[in-house]
CSV table of C-alpha atoms in Angstrom, one decimal:
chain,number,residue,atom,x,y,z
A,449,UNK,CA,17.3,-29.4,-27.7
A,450,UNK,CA,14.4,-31.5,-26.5
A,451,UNK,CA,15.1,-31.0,-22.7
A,452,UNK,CA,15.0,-27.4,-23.7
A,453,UNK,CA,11.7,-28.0,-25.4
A,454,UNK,CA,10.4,-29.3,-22.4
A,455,UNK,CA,11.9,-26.9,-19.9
A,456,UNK,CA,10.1,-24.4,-22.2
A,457,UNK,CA,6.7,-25.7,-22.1
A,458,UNK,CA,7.0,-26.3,-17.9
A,459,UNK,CA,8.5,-22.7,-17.6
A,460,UNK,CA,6.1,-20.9,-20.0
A,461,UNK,CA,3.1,-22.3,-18.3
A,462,UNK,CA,4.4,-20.0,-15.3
A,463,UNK,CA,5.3,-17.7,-17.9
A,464,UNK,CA,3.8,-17.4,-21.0
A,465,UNK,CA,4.9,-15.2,-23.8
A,466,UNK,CA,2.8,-12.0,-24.1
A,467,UNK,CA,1.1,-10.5,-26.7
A,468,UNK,CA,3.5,-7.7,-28.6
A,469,UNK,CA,1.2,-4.3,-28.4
A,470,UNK,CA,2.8,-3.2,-31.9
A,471,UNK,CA,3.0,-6.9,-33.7
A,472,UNK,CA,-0.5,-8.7,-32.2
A,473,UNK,CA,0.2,-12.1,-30.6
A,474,UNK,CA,4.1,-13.7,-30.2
A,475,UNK,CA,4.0,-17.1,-32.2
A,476,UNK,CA,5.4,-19.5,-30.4
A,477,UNK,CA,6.2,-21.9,-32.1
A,478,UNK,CA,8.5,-19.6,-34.2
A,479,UNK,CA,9.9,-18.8,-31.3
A,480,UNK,CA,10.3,-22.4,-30.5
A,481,UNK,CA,12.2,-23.0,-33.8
A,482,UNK,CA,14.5,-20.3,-33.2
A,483,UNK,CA,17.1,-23.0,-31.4
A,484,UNK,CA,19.3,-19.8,-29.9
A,485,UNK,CA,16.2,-17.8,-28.7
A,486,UNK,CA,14.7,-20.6,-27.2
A,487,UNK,CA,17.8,-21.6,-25.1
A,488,UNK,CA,18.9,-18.3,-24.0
A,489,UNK,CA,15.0,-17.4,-22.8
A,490,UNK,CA,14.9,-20.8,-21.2
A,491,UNK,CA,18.4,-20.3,-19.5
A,492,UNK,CA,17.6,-17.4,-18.4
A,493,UNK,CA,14.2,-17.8,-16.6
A,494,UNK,CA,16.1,-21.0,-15.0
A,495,UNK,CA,18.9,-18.9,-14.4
A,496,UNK,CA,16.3,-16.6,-12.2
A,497,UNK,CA,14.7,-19.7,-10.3
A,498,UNK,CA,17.5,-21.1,-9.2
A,499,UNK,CA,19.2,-17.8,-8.1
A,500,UNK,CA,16.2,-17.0,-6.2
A,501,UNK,CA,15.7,-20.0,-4.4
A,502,UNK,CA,19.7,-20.3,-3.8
A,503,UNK,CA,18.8,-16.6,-2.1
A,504,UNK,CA,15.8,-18.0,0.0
A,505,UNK,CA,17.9,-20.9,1.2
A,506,UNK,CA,21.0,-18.4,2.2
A,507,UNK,CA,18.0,-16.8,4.4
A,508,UNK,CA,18.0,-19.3,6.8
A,509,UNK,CA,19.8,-19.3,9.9
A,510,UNK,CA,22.5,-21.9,9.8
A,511,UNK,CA,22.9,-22.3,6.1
A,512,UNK,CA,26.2,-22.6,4.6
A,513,UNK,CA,25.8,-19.8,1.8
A,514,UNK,CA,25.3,-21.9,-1.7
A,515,UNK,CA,25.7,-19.8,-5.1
A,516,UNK,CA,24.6,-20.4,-8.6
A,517,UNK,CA,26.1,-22.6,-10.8
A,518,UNK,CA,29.3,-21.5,-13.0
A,519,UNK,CA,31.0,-23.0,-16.1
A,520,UNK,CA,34.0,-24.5,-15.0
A,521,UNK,CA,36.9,-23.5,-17.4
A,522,UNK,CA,40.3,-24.2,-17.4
A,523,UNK,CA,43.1,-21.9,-16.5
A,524,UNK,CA,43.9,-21.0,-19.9
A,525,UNK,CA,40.1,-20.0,-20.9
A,526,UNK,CA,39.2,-18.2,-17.2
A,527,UNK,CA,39.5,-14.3,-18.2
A,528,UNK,CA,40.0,-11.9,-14.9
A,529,UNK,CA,37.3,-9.1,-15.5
A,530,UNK,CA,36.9,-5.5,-14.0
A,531,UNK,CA,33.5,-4.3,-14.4
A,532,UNK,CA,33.3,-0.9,-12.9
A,533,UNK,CA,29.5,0.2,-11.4
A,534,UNK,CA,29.5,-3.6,-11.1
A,535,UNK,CA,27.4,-3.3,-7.9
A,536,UNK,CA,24.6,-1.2,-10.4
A,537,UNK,CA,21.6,-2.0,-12.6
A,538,UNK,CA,23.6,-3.2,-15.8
A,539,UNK,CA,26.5,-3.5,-14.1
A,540,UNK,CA,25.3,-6.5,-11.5
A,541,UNK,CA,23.4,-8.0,-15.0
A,542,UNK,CA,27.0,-8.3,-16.3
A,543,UNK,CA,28.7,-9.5,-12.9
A,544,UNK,CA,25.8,-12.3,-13.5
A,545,UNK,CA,26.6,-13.0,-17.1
A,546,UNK,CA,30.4,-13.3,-16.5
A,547,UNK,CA,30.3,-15.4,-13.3
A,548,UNK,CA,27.8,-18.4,-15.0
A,549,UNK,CA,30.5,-18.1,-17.2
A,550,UNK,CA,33.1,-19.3,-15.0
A,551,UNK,CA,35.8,-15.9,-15.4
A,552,UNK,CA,37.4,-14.1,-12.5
A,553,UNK,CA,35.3,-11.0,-11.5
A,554,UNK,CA,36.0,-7.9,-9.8
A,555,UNK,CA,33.4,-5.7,-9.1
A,556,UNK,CA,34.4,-2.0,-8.4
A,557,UNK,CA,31.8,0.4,-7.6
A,558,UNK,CA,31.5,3.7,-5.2
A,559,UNK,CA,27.7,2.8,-4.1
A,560,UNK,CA,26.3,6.0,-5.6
A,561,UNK,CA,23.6,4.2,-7.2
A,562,UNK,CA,24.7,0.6,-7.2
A,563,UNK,CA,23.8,-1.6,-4.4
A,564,UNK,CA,25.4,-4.4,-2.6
A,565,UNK,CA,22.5,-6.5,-2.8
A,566,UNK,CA,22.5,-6.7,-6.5
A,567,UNK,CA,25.2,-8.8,-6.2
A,568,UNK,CA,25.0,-10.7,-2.7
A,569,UNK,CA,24.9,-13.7,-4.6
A,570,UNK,CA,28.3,-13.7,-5.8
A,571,UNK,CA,29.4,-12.9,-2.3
A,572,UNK,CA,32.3,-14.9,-1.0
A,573,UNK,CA,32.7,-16.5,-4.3
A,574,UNK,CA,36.0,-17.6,-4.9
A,575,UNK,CA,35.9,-16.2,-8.2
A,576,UNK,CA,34.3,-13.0,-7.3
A,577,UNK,CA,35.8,-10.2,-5.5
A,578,UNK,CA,33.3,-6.7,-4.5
A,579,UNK,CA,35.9,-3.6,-4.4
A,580,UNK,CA,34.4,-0.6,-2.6
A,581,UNK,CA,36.2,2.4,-4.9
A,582,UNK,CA,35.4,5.1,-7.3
A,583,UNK,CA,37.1,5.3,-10.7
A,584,UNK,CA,38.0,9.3,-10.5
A,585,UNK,CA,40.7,7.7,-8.2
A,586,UNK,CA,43.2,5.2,-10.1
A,587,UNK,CA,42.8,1.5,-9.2
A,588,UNK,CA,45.7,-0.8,-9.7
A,589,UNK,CA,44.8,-4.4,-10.2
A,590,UNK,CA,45.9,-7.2,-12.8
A,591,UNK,CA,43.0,-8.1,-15.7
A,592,UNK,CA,42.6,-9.2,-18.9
A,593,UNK,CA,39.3,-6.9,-19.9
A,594,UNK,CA,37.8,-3.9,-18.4
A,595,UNK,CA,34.4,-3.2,-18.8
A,596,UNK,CA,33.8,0.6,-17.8
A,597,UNK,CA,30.2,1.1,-16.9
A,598,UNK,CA,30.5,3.5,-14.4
A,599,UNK,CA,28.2,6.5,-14.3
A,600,UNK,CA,25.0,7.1,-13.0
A,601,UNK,CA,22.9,7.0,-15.8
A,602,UNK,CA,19.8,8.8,-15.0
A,603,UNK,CA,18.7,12.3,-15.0
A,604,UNK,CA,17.8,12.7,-11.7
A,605,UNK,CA,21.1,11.4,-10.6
A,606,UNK,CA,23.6,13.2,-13.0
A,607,UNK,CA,22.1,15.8,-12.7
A,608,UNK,CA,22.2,16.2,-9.0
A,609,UNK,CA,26.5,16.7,-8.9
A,610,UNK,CA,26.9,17.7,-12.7
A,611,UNK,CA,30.8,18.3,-11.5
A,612,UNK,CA,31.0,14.5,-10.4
A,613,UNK,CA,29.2,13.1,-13.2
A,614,UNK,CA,31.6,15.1,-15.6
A,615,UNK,CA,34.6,13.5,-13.5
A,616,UNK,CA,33.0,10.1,-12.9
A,617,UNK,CA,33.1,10.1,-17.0
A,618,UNK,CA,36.0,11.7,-18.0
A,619,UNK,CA,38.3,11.5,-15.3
A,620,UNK,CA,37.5,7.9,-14.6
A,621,UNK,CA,37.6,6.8,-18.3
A,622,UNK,CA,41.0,8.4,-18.5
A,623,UNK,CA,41.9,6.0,-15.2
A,624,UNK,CA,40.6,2.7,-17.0
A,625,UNK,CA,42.4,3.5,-20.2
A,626,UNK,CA,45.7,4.2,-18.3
A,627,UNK,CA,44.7,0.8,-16.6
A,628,UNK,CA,44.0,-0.6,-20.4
A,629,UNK,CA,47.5,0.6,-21.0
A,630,UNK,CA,50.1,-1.0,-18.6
A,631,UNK,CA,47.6,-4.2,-18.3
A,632,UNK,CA,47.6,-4.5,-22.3
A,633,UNK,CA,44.1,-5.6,-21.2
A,634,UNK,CA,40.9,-4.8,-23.5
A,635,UNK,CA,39.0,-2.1,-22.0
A,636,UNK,CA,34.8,-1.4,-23.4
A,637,UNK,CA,33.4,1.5,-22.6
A,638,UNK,CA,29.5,1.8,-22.4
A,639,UNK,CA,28.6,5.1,-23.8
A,640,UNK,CA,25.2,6.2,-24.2
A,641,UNK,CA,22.8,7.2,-26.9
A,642,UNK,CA,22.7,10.6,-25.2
A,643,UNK,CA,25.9,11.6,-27.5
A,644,UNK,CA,23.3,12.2,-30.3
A,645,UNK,CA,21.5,14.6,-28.3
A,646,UNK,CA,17.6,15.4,-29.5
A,647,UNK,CA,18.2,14.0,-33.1
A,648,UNK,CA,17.6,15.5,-36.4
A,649,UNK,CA,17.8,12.2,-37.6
A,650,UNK,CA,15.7,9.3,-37.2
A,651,UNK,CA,16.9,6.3,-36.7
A,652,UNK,CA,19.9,7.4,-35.3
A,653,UNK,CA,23.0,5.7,-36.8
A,654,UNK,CA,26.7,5.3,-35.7
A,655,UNK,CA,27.6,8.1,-38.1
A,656,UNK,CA,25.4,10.4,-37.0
A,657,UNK,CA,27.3,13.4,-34.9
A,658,UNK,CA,24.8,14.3,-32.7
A,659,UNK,CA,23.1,17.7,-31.9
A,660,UNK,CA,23.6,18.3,-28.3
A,661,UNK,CA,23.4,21.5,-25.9
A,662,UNK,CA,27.0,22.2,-24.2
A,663,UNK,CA,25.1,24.3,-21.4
A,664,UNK,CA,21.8,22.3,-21.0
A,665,UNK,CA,21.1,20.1,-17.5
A,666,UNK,CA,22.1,17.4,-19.6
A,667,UNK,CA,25.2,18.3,-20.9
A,668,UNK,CA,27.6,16.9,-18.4
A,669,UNK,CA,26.3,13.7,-18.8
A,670,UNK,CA,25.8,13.8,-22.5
A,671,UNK,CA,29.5,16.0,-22.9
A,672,UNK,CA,31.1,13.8,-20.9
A,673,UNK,CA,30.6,10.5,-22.5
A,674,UNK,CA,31.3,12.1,-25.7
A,675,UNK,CA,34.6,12.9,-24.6
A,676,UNK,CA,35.2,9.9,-23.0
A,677,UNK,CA,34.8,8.3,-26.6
A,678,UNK,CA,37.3,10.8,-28.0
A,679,UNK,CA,40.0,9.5,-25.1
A,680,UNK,CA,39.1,6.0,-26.3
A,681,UNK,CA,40.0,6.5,-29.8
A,682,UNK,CA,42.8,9.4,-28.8
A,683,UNK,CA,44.4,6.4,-26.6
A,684,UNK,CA,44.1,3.5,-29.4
A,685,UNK,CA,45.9,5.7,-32.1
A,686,UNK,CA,48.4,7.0,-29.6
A,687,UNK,CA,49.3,4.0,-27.4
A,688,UNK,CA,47.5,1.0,-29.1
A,689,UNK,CA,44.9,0.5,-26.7
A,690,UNK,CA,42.5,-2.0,-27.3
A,691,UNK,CA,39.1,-0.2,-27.1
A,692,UNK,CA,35.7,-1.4,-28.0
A,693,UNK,CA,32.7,1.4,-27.6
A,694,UNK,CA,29.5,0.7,-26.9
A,695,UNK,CA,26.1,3.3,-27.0
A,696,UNK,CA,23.4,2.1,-25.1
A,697,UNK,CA,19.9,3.0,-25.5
A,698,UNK,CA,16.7,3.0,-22.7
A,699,UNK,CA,17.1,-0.3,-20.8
A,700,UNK,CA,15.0,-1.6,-18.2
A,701,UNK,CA,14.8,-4.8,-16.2
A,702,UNK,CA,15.7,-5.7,-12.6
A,703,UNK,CA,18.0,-4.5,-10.3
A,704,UNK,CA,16.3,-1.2,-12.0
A,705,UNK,CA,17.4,1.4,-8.2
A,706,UNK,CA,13.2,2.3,-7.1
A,707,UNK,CA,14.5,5.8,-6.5
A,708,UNK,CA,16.0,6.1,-10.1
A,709,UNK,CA,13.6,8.3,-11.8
A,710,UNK,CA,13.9,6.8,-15.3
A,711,UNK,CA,10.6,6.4,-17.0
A,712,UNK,CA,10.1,2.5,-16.7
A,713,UNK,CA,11.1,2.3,-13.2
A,714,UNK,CA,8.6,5.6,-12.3
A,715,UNK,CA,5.9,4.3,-14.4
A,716,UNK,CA,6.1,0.8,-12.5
A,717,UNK,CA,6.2,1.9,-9.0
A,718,UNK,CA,3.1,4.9,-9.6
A,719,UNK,CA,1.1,2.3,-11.3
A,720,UNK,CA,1.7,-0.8,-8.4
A,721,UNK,CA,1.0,2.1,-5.6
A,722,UNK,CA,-2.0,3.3,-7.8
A,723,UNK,CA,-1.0,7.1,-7.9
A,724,UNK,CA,-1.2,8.9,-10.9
A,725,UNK,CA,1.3,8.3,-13.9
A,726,UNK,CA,3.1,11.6,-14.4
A,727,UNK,CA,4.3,12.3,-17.8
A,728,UNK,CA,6.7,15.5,-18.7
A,729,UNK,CA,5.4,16.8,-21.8
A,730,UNK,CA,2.5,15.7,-23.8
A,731,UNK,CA,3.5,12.6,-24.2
A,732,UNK,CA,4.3,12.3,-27.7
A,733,UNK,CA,8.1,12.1,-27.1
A,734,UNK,CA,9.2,8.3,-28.1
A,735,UNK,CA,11.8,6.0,-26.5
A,736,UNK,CA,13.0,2.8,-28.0
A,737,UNK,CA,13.5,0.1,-24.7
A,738,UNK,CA,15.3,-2.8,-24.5
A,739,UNK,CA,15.6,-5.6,-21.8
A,740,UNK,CA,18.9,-5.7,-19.6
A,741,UNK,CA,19.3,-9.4,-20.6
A,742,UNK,CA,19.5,-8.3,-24.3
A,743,UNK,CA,22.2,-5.8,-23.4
A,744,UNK,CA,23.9,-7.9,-21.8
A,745,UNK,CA,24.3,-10.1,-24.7
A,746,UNK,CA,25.4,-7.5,-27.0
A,747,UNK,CA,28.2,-6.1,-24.6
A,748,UNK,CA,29.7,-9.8,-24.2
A,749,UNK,CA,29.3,-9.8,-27.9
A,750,UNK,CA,31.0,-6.3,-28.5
A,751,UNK,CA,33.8,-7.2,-26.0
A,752,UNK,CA,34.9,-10.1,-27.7
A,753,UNK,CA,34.7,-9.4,-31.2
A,754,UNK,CA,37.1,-8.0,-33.6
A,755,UNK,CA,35.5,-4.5,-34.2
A,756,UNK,CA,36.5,-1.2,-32.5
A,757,UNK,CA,33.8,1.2,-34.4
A,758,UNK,CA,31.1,2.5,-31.7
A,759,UNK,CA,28.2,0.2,-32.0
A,760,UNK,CA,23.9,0.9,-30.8
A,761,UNK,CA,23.6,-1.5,-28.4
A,762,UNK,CA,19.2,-0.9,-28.2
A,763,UNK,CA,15.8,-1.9,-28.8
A,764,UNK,CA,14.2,-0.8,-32.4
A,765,UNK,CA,10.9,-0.9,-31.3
A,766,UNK,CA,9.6,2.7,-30.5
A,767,UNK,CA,6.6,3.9,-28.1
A,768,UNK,CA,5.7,7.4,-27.6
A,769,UNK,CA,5.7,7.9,-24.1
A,770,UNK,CA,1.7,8.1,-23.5
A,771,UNK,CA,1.5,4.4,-25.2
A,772,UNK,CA,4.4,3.0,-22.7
A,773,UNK,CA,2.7,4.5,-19.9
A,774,UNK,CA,-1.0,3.3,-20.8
A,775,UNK,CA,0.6,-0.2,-21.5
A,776,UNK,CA,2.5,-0.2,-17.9
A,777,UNK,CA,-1.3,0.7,-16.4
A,778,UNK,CA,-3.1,-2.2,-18.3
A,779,UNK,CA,-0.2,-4.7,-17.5
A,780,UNK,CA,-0.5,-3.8,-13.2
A,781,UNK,CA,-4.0,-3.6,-13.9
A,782,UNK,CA,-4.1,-0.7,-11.7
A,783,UNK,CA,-6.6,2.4,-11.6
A,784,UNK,CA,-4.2,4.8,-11.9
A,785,UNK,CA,-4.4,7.9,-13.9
A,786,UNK,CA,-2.1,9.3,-16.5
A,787,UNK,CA,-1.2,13.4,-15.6
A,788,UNK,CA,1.3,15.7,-17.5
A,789,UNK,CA,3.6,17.9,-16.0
A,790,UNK,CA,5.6,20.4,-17.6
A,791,UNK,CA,8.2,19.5,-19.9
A,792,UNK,CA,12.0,19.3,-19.0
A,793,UNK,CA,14.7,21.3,-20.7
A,794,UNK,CA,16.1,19.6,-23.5
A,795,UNK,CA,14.4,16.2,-23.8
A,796,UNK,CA,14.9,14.5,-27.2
A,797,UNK,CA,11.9,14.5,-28.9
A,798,UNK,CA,12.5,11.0,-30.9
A,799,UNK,CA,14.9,8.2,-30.0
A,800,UNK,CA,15.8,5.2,-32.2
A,801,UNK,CA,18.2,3.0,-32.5
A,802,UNK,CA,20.0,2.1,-36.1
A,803,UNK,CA,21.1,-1.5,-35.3
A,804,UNK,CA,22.3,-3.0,-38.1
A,805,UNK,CA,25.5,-2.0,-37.9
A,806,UNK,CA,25.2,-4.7,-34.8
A,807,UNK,CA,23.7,-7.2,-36.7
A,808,UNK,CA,26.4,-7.4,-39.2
A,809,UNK,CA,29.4,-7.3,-37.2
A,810,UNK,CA,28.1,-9.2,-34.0
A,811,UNK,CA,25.5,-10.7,-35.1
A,812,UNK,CA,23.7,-9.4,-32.3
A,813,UNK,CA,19.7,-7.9,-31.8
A,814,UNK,CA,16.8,-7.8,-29.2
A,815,UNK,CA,15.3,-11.3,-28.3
A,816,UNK,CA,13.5,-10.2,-25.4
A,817,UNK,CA,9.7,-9.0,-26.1
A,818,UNK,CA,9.4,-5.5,-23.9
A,819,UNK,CA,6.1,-6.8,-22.6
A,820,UNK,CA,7.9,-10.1,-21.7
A,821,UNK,CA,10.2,-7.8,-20.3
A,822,UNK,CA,8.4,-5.4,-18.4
A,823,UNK,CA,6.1,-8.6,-16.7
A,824,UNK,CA,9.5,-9.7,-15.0
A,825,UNK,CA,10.2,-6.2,-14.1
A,826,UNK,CA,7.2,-5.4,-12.4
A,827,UNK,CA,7.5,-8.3,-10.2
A,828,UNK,CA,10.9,-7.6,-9.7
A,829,UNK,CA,9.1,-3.9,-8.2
A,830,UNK,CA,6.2,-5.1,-6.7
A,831,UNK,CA,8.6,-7.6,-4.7
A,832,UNK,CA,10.8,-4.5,-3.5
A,833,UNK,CA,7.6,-2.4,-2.4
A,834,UNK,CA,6.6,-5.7,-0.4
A,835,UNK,CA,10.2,-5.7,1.2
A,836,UNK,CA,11.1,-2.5,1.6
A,837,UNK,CA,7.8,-0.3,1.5
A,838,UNK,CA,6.9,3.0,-0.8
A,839,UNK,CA,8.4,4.9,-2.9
A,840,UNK,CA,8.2,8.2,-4.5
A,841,UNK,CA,10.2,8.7,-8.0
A,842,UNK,CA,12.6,11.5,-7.4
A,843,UNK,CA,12.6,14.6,-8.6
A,844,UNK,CA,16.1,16.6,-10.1
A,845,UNK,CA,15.7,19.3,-7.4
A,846,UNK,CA,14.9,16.9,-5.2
A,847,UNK,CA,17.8,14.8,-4.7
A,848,UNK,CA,19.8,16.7,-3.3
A,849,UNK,CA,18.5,16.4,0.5
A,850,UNK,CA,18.1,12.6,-0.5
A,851,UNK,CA,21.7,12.0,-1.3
A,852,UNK,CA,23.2,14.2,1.2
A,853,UNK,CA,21.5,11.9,3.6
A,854,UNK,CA,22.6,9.1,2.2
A,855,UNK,CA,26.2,9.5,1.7
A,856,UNK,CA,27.4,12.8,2.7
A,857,UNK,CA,29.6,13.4,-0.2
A,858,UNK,CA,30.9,15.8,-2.3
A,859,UNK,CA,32.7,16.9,-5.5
């Protein structure tokens, strides 16, 4: 504890912990005194050093390629993991998580929105294997626990081949619990807190069923996770599958695709080029976000714990979406100006997590501030713009021509 004490004061000198917009300043030293807080924010800001000066090493010509450090377990304790969209944002989070922990990964993803870079890495790890492959296809392989993440997850990107992102759900859900099935393996499925649809009531809870347009440009998204749950729990009373369901809510952090078109990531990358901040609506709509690190946590947690129930897997904390944007604007320090645009069909007016349901079986809740948060993302964006150059959020009806450059691919 008192090496973490002092890695805490060296690290938060480089990165201090904000003030909370809603709450006034963080106190650290109640931070400090939370022994579990402290070490997972310290480990994971070391966690990000050394990762990214292993990558600036692995840069130079010559180098034999080093990784990051890993547990080392022994044969009985190493678990072999499929983590499908493992190449994605929360997906390559979770590839991260699993690796430190010294476990057998497999990483299957098509490379619709995932990208090989989020996990380079892990790349010729012994321990780690990258499989090129999309779940509507079956996938034979031997594992002990299946996370299935796959899915793009944001509008612009489900909504662009609404027949794929029905199959990507259903179809290959149906593969990973027919995988569950002959492996006897435990299988988690990351739903989303789109299955509640624009809510009629707020917080939304586990037991609440959701009111949700079957014909809307959200519905094959929204329809198909909801039925992917139903094969979950259709599969554990039929064949004894071991399931666990999580629903995520609004999660940001790096690895975040620039061309995503989710709120944080547009918000960022408008503000760090200094165009104006476009808002659909009049802002007033509210989103509760939590850090990818936090998730993370809580879908370890889920997986190996002993309840089945779906669980909220999200940040309490709410923001309309005017305040989110004008804190993005004063945190880039940019001169940006905030614009609204029409609104789009069907988004939920109010979104809010229920956690305690995850507090009490998995003893599990945000430690990550979102300012803290959203610092580490915007470097993480203003590092891509300096790599890679600009970009412009995507549109729905623009992604089409984007895609079909990009991969060619159909239904």
């Amino acid at each position: 504890m008192a090496l973490l004490a002092v890695l805490a004061v060296a690290l938060w000198r480089i990165n201090p912990l904000p003030r909370d917009s809603h709450h006034g300043p963080i106190d650290i030293a109640a931070e400090i005194s939370n022994s579990e807080a402290l070490e997972n924010h310290v480990r994971s800001m070391v966690d990000r050093e050394v990762t990214r000066v292993i990558t600036t090493i692995n840069a130079q010509p010559g180098v034999v390629k080093q990784f990051p450090p890993t547990e080392k377990l022994l044969t009985t304790q190493q678990k072999r993991i499929l983590v499908t969209g493992g190449a994605g944002f929360v997906g390559s989070h979770l590839v991260d998580r699993l690796m430190r922990q010294g476990h057998i990964v497999y990483a299957l993803d098509n490379f619709f929105t995932g990208r090989k870079e989020n996990v380079e890495a892990w790349i010729g790890h012994p321990n780690f294997e990258l499989i090129h492959h999309d779940v509507v296809n079956p996938y034979m392989i031997e594992v002990d626990q299946i996370y299935n993440l796959a899915c793009p997850a944001s509008p612009p990107h489900y909504q662009y081949n609404p027949v794929k992102t029905i199959k990507t759900s259903v179809e290959g859900t149906l593969n990973m619990l027919g995988l569950a099935k002959r492996t006897k393996a435990r299988v988690l499925l990351t739903s989303t807190s789109e299955v509640y649809g624009d809510p009629e009531v707020h917080p939304q809870s586990e037991t609440y069923h959701g009111r949700v347009s079957i014909t809307g440009p959200r519905a094959c998204y929204d329809e198909g996770k909801r039925v992917a749950e139903t094969m979950m729990y259709a599969y554990k009373k039929q064949d004894g599958v071991d399931i666990r369901v999580a629903r995520i809510f609004n999660t940001f952090g790096e690895n975040m695709h620039p061309d995503d078109g989710r709120v944080v990531s547009n918000f960022i990358i408008q503000a760090l080029q200094g165009k104006d901040i476009t808002i659909y609506g009049d802002g007033k709509q509210t989103r509760s976000f939590q850090y990818v690190e936090d998730l993370v946590s809580g879908l370890v947690k889920l997986m190996n714990s002993d309840y089945d129930g779906p669980v909220n897997l999200g940040n309490p904390d709410e923001y309309t979406i005017r305040e989110f944007a004008e804190m993005i604007v004063q945190m880039v320090g940019t001169k940006s100006k905030i614009v609204h645009l029409p609104s789009t069909q069907d988004d939920p007016s109010r979104r809010k997590p229920d956690i305690s349901l995850a507090k009490r079986v998995l003893g599990w809740e945000p430690k990550v501030h979102v300012r803290t948060g959203l610092e580490r993302t915007i470097e993480y964006f203003r590092h891509e713009l300096e790599r890679t150059g600009k970009f412009s959020p995507i549109k729905p009806d623009e992604l089409k021509g984007f895609v079909a450059k990009k991969s060619g691919k159909g239904n």
